[in-house]
C-alpha cells in the first residue's frame, strides 16, 4: 500500500492551527476511505457473489466471491465495465450459460437490466448451477446476488432418483412402476397424463400386459451362499429379463426378489405369453455365483388389460399378476401363468384361512395330537411326536401341510410353535419318562430367544430336558450362520435331544451331520414307503441307518405302514419306528391309554403264573 494513501492502521493526522478546512477534508476522506475499506472487507466475506450495475449497464460494484464463482481473476473485472463485456469474460472462462455459441450470441444481445425482482437458476457450461437473485435499484440499475447451488441440486436429484429407483439394480422401483403403469393405462384409454412425455398409442386394438417375475430359489441362494451372492443373482436376473424386452418396455424391481414388467402396445395375448416364455428360458440358464453354477429359474404371473376393460387404477392389475404368480409357484417351478378370475376366489380363501388361523391361535382352537414312537427291537412305545391339529369349524380338519406354511407366510409360526411346545410339554409330564418329540420350524430356530423359550417352558412345566427332543428340518440349516450352530449347541447343552427330520428330502448334506449336534436321524417316510418295492431305495435306507449309527446317532424310520417294512427295518438294525402300523396321531388322553395298556400287558407278562 503506498504511503500517500491513508491507512486504517495509521493514526489520524495531527490538527494544525489554521488548517481546519484541509484537516476536515482529510478527516472526511479518511472516514470515507475507512467506510469503503470496511465495505470491501464485508463484501469479500459474504458467501454469496454480488455485483451492482448502474442504469447504463456498467459494473459499479462486485465482490471477490462473484469473480471466484465465474472462474475470473478479480483483476479482470474493472469498475465501469459494460455488462456484455463481463458476460463475455465469463463465457470465455467456461462459466457462461450452458448453451451453444450460436445460442449464446442471441442471448447476449437480448440481455437487459431487469426492472423487477427476479429469481432464476442457471446451469453453467462447467456443470455448476447458480441461483441468481436480481433486484432493481433506485437509479435504474440493479443488484444481483449469486448462490452456487450445485451440490444442493445434485443431492436433491440423487434423493429423487433414490426415491424412484432400486439401488442394487438401478431399475425403477415399485412407486415408479406404478406411475409408469398409470400412464400406460391412460394411454390405453386414449387419454394422456400432463406429466407423461410418451407419445399417444397408434390406432389399434392394443393390450397392456403386466408380468411379475420371481426367482424360484432366491431364498436358498441368499441363505446358503450369503447376501453378496443373493445380490449378484438379482442383478443377473434383472439383466436376463431386460434382454427379453423391447426398447419401450418397462422393467422394475418391486420387491426384495420380485420384478415387474410392463409391456405396452401388445397385439395379442400370445405375444405376452411369448415374452413370458422367453424370460423363463433366459432365467433358467445357470448363473455363476461364488464360483459355482447355480440353476435358479423364475416363475412368472401375467395379466392383460385392454382398452375396453377401462381400468384406471394400477393396483388391481398388479394384484392380478401377483395371483397368477402364486398359481405359477404352486405348479412346477419355472412356469408362467395367466391370471384367471377364479384365482380371486383362491386368494380370498387363503386370506380367510389366515384370519381363521389367527383366531384359532388366539382362542384355543388348535390341538396337539401325539403319534407313538416305537423301539424296533422291543416294539414298545418309547415316546411320541407332537403334531399340531386344526379342526376348522367349517372346513373340518385342516392338514398341517396346509396350515403350517400358512402360519409361516402369515408370520404366526413362532407363536404357533411356542404354543405347541408348551402344550405338548405340559401333557408329557404325565408320561412317566417317555420321550416327547416336538417340531421346530426354521423361523423358530432363526429367531433369537428360542433357547430361553425352551428353558422357560421346561422350567414351568417341570418336564426333564432329557425327555424332550426337538425336530428340525434341513430348512433350518440352509442359513449356515454361526448363530444356528450356537443355538443348537446351547439347546443340546440344556440336555435336550435334537433330531434331523425328513432326512433325505432336502439337500441331505452330509456335512450338516458332522457339524451340528444331532442325536437322531429321521428317515423320511417317502423312502420307507417305497423301500419294499425298490431295491435302490432299500439300499439308501440301509446306508442312512449305517451312517447314523457310525456317527453315534439313533435312527428312526417315519411312515411305517406295513409289517414287511417293519421287518426290513429290524434287519437293518434301525432303532425306532413311527407310522400308522404302530399308531396314528391321537389326542393326549388316547395316547395315555395306549401307554397304560402297554404297562398293563408288561405287568401281566412278568406276573408269575
Ligand atoms: P413330520 O414332522 O415329518 O411329521 C410326520 C408326519 O407324517 C405327520 O403328518 C404324520 O401324521 C405323518 N405320518 C406318520 N405316520 C405316517 C404313515 O404311516 N403314513 C403316512 N402317510 N403318514 C404318516 P402331519 O401330522 O400331517 O404333519 C405333517 C408335517 O407338518 C409334519 O411332518 C411337520 O413337518 C409339520 N408339523 C406338524 N405339526 C407341527 C408343529 O407343531 N410345528 C411345526 N413346525 N411343524 C409341524
Ligand atoms: Mg417331525
Ligand atoms: Mg418327518
Tab-separated table of N, CA and C and ligand atoms in Angstrom, residues 385 439 471 501 522, ligand 2:
chain	number	residue	atom	x	y	z
A	385	UNK	N	-44.457	-88.198	18.977
A	385	UNK	CA	-44.195	-86.911	18.320
A	385	UNK	C	-45.453	-86.057	18.427
A	439	UNK	N	-41.775	-80.572	16.770
A	439	UNK	CA	-41.195	-79.963	15.562
A	439	UNK	C	-40.916	-78.481	15.779
A	471	UNK	N	-37.294	-81.545	16.829
A	471	UNK	CA	-37.058	-81.987	15.450
A	471	UNK	C	-36.903	-80.766	14.564
A	501	UNK	N	-35.110	-84.040	11.001
A	501	UNK	CA	-36.364	-84.594	10.479
A	501	UNK	C	-36.323	-84.713	8.954
A	522	UNK	N	-34.072	-88.849	11.326
A	522	UNK	CA	-35.384	-89.400	10.984
A	522	UNK	C	-35.434	-89.630	9.474
B	2	LIG	MG1	-41.422	-84.236	12.668
